[in-house]
Coordinates of C-alpha atoms and ligand atoms in Angstrom, one line a residue:
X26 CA 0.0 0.0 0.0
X27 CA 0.8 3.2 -0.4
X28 CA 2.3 5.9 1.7
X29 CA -0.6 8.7 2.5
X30 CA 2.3 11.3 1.6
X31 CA 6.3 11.4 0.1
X32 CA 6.8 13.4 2.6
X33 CA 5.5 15.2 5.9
X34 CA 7.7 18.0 8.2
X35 CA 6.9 18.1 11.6
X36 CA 6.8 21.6 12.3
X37 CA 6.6 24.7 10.2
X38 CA 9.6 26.8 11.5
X39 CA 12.2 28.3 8.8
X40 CA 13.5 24.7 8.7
X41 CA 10.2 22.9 8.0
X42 CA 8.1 25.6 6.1
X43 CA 11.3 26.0 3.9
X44 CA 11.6 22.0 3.5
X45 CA 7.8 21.4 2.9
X46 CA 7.8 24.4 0.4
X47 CA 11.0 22.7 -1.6
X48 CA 9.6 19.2 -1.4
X49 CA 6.4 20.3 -2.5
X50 CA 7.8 22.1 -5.5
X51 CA 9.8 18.9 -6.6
X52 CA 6.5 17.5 -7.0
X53 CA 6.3 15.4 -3.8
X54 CA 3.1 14.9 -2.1
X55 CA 3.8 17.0 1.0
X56 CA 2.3 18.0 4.1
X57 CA 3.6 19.6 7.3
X58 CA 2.0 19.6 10.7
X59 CA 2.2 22.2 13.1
X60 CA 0.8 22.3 16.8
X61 CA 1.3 26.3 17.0
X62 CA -2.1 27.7 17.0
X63 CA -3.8 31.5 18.0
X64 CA -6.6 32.6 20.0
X65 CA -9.1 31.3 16.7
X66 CA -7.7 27.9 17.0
X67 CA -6.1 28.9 13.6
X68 CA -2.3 27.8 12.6
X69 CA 0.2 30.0 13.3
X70 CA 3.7 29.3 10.6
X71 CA 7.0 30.5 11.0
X72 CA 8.4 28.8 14.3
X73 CA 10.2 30.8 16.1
X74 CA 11.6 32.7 13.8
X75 CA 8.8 34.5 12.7
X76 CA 6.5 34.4 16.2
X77 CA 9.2 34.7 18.8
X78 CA 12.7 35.2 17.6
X79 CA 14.4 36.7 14.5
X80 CA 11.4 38.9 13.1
X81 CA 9.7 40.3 15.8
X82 CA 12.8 41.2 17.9
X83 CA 14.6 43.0 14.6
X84 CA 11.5 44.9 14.6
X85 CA 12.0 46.2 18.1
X86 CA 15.4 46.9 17.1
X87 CA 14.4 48.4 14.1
X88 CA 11.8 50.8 16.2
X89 CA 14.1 51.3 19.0
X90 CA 17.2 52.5 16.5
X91 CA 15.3 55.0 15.0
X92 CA 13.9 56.5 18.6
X93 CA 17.3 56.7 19.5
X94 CA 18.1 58.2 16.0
X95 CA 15.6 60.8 16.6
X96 CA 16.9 61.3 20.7
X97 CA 20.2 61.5 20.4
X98 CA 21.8 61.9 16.7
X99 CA 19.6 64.1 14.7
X100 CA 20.8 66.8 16.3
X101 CA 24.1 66.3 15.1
X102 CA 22.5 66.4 11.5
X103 CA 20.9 69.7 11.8
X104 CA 17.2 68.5 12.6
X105 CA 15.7 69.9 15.7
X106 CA 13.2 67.9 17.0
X107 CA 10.5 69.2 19.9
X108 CA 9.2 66.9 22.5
X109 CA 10.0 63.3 21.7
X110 CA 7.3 60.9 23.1
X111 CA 7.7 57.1 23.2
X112 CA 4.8 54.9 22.7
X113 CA 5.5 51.6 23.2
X114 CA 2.6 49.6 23.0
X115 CA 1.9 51.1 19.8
X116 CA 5.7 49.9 18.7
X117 CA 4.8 46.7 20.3
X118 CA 1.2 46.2 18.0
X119 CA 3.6 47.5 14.6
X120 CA 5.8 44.5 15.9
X121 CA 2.5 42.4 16.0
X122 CA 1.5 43.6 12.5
X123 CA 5.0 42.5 10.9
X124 CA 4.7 39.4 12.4
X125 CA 1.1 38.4 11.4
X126 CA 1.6 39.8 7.7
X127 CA 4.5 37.6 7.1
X128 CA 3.3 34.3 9.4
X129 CA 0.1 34.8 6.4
X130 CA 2.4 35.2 3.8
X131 CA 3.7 31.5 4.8
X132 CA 0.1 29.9 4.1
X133 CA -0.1 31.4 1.4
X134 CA 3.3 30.0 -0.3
X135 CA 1.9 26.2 1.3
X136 CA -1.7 26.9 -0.8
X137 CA 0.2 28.3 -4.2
X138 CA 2.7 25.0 -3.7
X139 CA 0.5 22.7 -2.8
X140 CA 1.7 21.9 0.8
X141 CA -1.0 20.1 3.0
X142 CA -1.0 22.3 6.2
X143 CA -2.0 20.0 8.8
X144 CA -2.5 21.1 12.7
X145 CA -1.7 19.4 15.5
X146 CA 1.3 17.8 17.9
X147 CA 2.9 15.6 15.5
X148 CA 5.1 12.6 17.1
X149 CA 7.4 9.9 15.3
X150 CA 6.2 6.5 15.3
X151 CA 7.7 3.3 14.3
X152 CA 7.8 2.6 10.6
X153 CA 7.4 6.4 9.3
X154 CA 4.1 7.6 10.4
X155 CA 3.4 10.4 12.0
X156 CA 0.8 10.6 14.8
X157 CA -1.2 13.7 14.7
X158 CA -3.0 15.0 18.1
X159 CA -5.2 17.8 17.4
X160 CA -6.1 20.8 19.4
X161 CA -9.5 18.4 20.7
X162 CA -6.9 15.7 21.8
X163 CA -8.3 13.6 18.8
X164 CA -5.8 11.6 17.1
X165 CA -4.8 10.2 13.4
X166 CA -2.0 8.3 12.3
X167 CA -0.7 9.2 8.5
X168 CA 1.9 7.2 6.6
X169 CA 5.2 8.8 4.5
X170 CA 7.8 7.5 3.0
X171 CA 10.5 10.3 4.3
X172 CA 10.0 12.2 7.4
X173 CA 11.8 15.4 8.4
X174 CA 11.2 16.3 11.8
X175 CA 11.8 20.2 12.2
X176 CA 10.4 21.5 15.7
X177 CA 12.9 23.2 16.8
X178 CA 14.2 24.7 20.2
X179 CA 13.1 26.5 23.1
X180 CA 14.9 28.9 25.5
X181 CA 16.5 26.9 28.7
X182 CA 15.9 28.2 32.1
X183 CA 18.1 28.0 35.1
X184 CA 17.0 27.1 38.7
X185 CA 18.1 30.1 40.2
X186 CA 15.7 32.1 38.3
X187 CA 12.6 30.7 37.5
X188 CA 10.6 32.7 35.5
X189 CA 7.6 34.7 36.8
X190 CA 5.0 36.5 35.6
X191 CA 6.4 39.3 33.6
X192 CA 8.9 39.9 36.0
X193 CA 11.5 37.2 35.2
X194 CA 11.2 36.5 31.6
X195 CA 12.7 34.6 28.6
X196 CA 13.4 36.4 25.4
X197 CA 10.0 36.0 24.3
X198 CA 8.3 37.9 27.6
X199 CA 10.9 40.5 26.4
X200 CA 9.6 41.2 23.6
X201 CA 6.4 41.9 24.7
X202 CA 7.1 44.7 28.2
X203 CA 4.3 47.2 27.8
X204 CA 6.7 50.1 29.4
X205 CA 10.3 50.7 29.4
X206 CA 11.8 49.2 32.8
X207 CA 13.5 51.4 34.2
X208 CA 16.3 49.0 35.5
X209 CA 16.7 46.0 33.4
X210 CA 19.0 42.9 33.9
X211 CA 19.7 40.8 31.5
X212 CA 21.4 37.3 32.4
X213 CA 23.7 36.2 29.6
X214 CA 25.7 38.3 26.9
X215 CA 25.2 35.8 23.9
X216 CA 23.1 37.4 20.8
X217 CA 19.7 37.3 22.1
X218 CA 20.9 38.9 25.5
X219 CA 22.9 41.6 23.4
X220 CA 20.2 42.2 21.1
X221 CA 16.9 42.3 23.0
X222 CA 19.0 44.4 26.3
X223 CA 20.0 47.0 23.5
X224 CA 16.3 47.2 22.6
X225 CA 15.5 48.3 26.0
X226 CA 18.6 50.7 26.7
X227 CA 18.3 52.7 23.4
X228 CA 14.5 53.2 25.1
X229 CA 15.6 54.1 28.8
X230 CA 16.4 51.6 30.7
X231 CA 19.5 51.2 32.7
X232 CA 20.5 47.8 31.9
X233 CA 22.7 45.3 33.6
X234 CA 24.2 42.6 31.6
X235 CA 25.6 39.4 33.5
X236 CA 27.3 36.8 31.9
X237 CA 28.9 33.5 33.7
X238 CA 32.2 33.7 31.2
X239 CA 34.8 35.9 31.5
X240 CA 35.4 36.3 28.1
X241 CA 33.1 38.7 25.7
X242 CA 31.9 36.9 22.6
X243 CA 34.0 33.9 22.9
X244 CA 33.4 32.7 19.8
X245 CA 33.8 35.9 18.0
X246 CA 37.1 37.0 16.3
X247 CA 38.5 38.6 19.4
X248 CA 39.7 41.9 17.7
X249 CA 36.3 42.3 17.1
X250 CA 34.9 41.3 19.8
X251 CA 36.8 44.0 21.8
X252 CA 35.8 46.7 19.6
X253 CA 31.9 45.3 19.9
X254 CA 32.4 45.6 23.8
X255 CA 33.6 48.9 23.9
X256 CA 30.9 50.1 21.9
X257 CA 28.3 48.5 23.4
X258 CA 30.1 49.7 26.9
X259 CA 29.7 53.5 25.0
X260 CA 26.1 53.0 24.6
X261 CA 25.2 52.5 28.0
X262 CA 25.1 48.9 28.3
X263 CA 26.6 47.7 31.7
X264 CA 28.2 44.5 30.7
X265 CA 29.7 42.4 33.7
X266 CA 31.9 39.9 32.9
X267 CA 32.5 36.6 35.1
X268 CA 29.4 37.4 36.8
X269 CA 27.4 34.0 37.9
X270 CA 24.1 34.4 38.5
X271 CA 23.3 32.0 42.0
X272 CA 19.8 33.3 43.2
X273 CA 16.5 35.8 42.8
X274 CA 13.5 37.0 44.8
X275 CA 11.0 38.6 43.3
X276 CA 9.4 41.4 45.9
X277 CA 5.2 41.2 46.6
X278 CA 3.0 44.2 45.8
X279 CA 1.8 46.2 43.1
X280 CA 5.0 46.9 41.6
X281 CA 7.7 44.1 42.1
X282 CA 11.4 44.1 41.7
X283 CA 13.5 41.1 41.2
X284 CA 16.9 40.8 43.3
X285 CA 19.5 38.8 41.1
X286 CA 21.9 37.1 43.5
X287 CA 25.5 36.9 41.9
X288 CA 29.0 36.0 42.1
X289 CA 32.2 37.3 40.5
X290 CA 36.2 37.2 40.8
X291 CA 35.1 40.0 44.2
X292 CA 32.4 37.6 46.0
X293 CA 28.9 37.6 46.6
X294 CA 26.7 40.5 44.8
X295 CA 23.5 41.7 44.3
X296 CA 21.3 44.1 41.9
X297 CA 18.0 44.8 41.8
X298 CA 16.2 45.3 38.6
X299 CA 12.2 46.2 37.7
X300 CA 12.7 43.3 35.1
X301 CA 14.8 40.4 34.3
X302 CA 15.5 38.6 31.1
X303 CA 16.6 35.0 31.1
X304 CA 18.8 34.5 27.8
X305 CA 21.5 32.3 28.3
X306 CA 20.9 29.8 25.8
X307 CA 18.2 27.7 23.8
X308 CA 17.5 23.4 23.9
X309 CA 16.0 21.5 20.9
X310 CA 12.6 20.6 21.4
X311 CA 11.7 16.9 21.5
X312 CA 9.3 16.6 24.2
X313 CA 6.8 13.7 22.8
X314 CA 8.4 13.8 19.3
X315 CA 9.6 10.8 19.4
X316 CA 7.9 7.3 20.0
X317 CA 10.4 5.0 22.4
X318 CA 10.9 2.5 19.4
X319 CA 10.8 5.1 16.6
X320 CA 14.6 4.3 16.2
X321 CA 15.8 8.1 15.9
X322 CA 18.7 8.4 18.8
X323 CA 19.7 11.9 20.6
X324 CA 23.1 13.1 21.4
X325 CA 23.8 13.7 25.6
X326 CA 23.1 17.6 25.0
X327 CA 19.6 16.3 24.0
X328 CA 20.1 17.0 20.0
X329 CA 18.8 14.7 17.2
X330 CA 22.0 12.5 15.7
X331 CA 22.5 13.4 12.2
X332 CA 25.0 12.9 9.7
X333 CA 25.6 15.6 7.2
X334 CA 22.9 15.3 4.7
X335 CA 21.1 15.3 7.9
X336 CA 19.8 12.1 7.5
X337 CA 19.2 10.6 10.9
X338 CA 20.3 6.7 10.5
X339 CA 16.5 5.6 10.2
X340 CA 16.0 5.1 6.4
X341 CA 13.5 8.3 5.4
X342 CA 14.3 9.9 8.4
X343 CA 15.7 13.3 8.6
X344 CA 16.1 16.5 11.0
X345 CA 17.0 19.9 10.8
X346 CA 17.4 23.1 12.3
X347 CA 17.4 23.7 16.2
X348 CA 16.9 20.5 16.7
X349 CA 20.5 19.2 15.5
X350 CA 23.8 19.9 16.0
X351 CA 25.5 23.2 14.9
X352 CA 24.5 27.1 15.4
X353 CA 21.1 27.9 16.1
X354 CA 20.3 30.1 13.0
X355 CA 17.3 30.0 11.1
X356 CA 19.0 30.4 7.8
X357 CA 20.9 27.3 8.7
X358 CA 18.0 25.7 9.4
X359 CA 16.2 26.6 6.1
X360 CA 19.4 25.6 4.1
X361 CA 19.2 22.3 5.5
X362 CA 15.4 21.8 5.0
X363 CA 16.5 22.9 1.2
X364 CA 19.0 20.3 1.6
X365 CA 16.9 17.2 2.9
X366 CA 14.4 18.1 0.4
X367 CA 16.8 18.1 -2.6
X368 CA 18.1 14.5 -1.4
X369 CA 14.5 12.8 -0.7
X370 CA 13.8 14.2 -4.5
X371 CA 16.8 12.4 -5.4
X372 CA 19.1 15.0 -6.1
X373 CA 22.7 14.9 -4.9
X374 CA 22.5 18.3 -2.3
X375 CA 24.8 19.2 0.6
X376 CA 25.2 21.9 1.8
X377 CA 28.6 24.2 3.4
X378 CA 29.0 24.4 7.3
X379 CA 32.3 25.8 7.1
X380 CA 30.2 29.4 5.4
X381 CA 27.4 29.7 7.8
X382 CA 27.5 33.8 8.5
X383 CA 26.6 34.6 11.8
X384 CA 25.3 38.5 12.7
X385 CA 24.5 39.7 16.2
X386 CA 22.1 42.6 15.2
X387 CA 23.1 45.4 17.7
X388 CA 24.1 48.6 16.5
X389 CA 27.1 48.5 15.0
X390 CA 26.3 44.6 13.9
X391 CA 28.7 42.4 14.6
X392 CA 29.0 39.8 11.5
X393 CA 31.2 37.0 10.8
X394 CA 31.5 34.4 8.1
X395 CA 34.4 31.7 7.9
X396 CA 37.7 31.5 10.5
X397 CA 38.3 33.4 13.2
X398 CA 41.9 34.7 14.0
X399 CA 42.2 32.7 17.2
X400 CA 40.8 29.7 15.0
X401 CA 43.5 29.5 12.4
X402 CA 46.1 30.5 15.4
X403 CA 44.6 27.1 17.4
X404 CA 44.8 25.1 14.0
X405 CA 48.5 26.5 13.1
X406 CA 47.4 27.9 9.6
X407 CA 49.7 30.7 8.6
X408 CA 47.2 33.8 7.4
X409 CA 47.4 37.5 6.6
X410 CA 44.4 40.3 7.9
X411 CA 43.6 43.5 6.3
X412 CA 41.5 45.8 8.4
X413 CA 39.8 49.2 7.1
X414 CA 38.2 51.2 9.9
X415 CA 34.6 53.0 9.0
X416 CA 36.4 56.1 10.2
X417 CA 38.2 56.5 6.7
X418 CA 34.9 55.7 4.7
X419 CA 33.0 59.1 3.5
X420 CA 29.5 56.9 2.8
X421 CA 30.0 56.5 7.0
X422 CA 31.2 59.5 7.9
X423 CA 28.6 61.4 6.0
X424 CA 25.6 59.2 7.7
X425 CA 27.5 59.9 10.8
X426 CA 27.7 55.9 11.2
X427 CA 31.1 55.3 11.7
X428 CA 32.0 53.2 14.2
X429 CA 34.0 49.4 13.7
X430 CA 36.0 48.4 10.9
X431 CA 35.7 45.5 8.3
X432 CA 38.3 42.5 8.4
X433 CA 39.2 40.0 5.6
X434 CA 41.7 37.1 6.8
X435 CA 43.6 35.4 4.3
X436 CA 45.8 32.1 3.7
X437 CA 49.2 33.2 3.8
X438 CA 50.4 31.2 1.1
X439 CA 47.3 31.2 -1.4
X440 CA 46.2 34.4 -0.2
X441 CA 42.1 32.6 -0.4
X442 CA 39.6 34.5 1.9
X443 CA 39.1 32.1 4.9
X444 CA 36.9 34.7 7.2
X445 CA 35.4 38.1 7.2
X446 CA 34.3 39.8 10.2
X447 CA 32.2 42.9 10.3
X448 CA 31.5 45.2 13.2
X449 CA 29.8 48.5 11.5
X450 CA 27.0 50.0 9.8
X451 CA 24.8 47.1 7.3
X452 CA 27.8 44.7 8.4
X453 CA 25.0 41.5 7.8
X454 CA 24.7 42.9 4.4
X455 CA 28.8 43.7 3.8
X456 CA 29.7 40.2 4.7
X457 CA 27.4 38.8 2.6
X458 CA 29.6 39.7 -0.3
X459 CA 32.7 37.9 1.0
X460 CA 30.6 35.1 1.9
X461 CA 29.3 34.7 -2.0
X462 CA 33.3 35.4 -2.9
X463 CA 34.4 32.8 -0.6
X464 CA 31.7 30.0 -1.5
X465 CA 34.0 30.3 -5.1
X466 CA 36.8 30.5 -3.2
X467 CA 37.8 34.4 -4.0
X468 CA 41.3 35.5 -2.9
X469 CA 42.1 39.2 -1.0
X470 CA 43.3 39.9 -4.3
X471 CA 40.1 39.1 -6.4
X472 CA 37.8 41.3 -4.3
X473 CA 40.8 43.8 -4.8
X474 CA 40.9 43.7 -8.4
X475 CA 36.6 43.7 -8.2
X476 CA 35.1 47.5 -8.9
X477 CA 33.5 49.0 -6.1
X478 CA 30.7 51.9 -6.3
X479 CA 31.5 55.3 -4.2
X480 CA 30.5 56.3 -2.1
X481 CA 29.0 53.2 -0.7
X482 CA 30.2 51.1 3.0
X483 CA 31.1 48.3 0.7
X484 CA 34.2 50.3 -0.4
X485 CA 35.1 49.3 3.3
X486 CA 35.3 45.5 2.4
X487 CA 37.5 46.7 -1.0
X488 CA 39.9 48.3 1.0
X489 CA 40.4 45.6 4.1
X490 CA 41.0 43.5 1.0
X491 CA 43.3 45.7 -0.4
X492 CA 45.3 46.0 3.0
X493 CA 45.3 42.2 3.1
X494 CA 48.4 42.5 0.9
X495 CA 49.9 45.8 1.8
X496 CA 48.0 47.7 -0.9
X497 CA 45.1 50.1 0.7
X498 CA 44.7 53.1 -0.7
X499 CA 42.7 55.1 2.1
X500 CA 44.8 54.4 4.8
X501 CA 48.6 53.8 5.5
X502 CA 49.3 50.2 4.8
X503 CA 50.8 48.3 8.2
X504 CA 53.3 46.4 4.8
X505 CA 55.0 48.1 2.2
X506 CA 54.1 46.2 -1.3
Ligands
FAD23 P1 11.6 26.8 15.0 O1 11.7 28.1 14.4 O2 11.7 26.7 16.5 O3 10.3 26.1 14.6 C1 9.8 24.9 15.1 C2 8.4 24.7 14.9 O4 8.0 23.4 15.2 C3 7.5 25.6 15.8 O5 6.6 26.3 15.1 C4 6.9 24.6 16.8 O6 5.6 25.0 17.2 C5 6.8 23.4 15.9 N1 6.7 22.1 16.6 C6 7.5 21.7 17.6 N2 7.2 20.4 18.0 C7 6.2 20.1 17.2 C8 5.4 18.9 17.1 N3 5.7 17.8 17.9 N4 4.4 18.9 16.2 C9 4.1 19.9 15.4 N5 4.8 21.1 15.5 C10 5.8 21.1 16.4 N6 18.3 33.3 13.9 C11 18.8 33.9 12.9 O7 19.3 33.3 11.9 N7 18.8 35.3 12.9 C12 18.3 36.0 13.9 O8 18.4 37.3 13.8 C13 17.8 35.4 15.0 N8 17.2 36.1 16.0 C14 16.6 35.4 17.0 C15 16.1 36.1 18.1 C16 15.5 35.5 19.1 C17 14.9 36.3 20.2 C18 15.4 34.1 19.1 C19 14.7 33.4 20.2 C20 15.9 33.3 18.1 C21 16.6 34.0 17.0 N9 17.2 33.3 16.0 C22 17.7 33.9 15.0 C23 17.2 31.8 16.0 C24 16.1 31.3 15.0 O9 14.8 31.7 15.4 C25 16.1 29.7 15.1 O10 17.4 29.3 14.8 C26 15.2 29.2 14.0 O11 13.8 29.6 14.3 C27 15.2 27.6 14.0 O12 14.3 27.2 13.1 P2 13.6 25.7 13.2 O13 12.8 25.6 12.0 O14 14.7 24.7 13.5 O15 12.7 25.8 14.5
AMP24 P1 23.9 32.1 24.0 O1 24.2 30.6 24.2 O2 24.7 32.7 22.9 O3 22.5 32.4 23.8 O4 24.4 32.8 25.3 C1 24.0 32.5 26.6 C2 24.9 33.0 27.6 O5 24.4 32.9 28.9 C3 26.3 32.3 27.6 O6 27.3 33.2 27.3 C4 26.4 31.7 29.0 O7 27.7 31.8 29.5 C5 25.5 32.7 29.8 N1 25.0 32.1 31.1 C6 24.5 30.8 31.3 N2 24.1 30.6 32.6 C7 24.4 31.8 33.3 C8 24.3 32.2 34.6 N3 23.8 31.4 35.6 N4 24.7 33.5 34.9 C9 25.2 34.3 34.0 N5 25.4 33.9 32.7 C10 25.0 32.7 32.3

């Protein structure tokens, strides 16, 4: 008999919508179930990404920059402003808006593909089908021949501060405060913690970020990451270093505080804040996804074992995204849902983890694609760096945008672009030129030789490639040609 579908995704985040979408278009019978439903009963598509994460928090970025545009810069440009007034559940519904127009925008693409949408808490059973629980608690069991299960993560809490009401919060809570606190902590100083405490301080609040590790953006080129910190540090954020966070109380009464127990290299501290964000991390999300005999095994950090066509050992069984190992990053996900789809069509796909960018969407952003310095030190590669500071570009300096600096790294002896890292003005946009360049394997002296409009930032990523080999033209060259 027959299989009721190729193919069905279980769950409809950038990973599974994107996969379903692909499959679909291959001409596979396709559906994809989602338990995520609103106050109608009616699906709600886009995972996290679009609901919780990516979207909705670079919109309150997006509002936030230009308040703090208006506040604190326009001056500077000649434009007097009078009485600034911040609305924020009004920038909190235009958050709401972007969200629903582009959570629609996914049902449509399913209806113009031909993707079943299906709703309900899917769960992997034995021999490729799919149990489906609905909304009612009713049940159905459907049949594929490939699964690909796509459901994501969730944020982790910690024991010493369980979340409560919309005092202690995860990164979603925080994206939905009513007023600006006026003293915000903010436990962890990964990207979520960076991005959604800068939301808050460009509004008002005096926020506190404490992070368990001693070093800032660990995983970030360091020379970078240094620069990133004493911007951020400039801007008002109060970032605390090798700061553990041990304990919290949350006061009684009409207005409650939070007191953060902490430790550092000095003892025992404390703070008190009006809110707290929890954002030290996020856990894929298996609860009831998999049936005991369904054959699919987990890692011990609780991630799905794949290989890397992520296929997960089970014949016609696949995962993506959140849910499997490597960075938690929606495009990641969705290139991998292209991926699986591609495979099951019977296409040869794979896909290149060694050119995943990253960007942490502050202002400045901080974006990286490739090696880091402290990377290619650890794995005794000899390479060469060009750097070009936004100071000496004229498209920055005339928007009065000017902080960071673009840097290309390059193999010493082949002089190929191994990494790129970006702190400055569009920097998720800049690096996505290198990235292209590297994916065909560009060298300094490619992107060099390539013609670059003026005034424009990208002249930035011209010239760190020029200085790669000695050979900048906007500022004095650290080696002679
Ligand atoms: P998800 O987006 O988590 O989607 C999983 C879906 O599966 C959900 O809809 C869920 O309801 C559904 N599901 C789960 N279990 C089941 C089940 N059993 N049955 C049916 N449905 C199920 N990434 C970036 O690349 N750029 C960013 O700027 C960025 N910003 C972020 C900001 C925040 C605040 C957060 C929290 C995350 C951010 N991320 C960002 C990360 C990004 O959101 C995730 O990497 C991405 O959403 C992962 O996609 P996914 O498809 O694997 O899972
Ligand atoms: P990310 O994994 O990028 O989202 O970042 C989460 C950050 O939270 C990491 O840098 C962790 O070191 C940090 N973190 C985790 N637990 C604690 C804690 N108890 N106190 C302070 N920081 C923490």
């Amino acid at each position: 008999m027959s299989a009721d579908y190729d193919v069905i995704v279980i769950g409809a985040g950038p990973g599974g919508y994107v996969a379903a979408i692909k499959a679909a278009q291959l001409g596979l019978k396709t559906a994809c179930v989602e338990k995520w439903v609103d106050e109608q009963s009616k699906v709600v598509l886009g995972g996290t990404c679009l609901n919780t994460g990516c979207i909705p928090s670079k919109a309150l970025l997006d509002s936030s920059h230009k308040y703090m545009e208006t506040v604190k810069h326009f001056d500077a440009h000649g434009i007097k402003v009078g009485k600034v007034e911040l609305d924020v559940p009004a920038m909190i519904e235009r958050k709401a808006k972007v969200v629903k127009q582009l959570t629609g925008g996914i049902g449509g693409l399913f209806k113009a593909n031909g993707v079943t949408s299906i709703i309900g808490k899917g769960k992997l059973l034995k021999g490729n089908k799919v149990e489906v629980t609905a909304t009612d608690g009713s049940k159905q069991t459907l049949s594929a021949t490939n699964v690909i299960l796509a459901a994501g993560s969730v944020p982790v809490e910690i024991p010493p501060t369980p979340l409560q009401d919309d005092v202690i919060v995860d990164s979603t809570g925080a994206l939905e405060f009513q007023s600006v606190p006026k003293r915000l902590g903010v436990i962890g100083a990964g990207v979520i913690g960076l991005e959604l405490g800068s939301v808050w301080s460009r509004l008002g609040s005096e926020v506190v970020v404490l992070e368990a590790v001693d070093a800032f953006l660990p995983t970030v080129d360091q020379q970078i990451a240094r620069e990133a910190k004493k911007i951020l540090t400039k801007q008002g954020l109060d970032i605390r270093l090798g700061a553990k966070v041990t304990g919290s109380k949350v006061s009684k009464g009409k207005a409650p505080k939070v007191t953060v127990q902490y430790t550092d290299s000095e003892g025992n501290k404390e703070e008190v804040f009006d809110k707290l964000i929890v954002c030290v991390g996020r856990k894929p999300y298996t609860a009831a996804l998999l049936a005991d005999d369904c054959g699919v095994s987990k890692d011990e950090r609780g991630f799905i074992k794949v290989d890397d066509h992520c296929a997960t050992g089970v014949p016609g069984v696949y995962a993506v995204g959140d849910l499997v190992r490597g960075p938690m990053l929606a495009h990641k996900a969705s290139e991998e849902g292209v991926m699986v789809a591609e495979n099951i069509a019977g296409h040869k796909a794979s896909m290149n983890y060694g050119l995943i960018p990253a960007v942490i969407y502050t202002h400045p952003e901080i974006a990286s694609v490739g090696k880091t310095e402290e990377q290619l030190k650890a794995e005794g590669v000899e390479y060469k760096t060009g750097v070009f500071p936004f100071a000496a570009s004229g498209r920055a300096l005339a928007a009065d945008d000017a902080d960071g600096m673009v840097k290309i790294i390059a193999d010493a002896k082949t002089d190929r672009v191994v990494g790129c890292h970006i702190i400055g003005p569009s920097a998720a946009d800049l690096l996505q030129t290198v990235a292209l360049g590297m994916e065909f394997s560009t060298s300094a002296e490619d992107i060099g030789m390539t013609v670059f409009s003026h005034p424009a930032l990208c002249e930035a990523v011209h010239e760190a490639a020029l200085a790669v080999n000695g050979h900048a033209i906007h500022i004095a060259n650290r080696k002679k040609r």
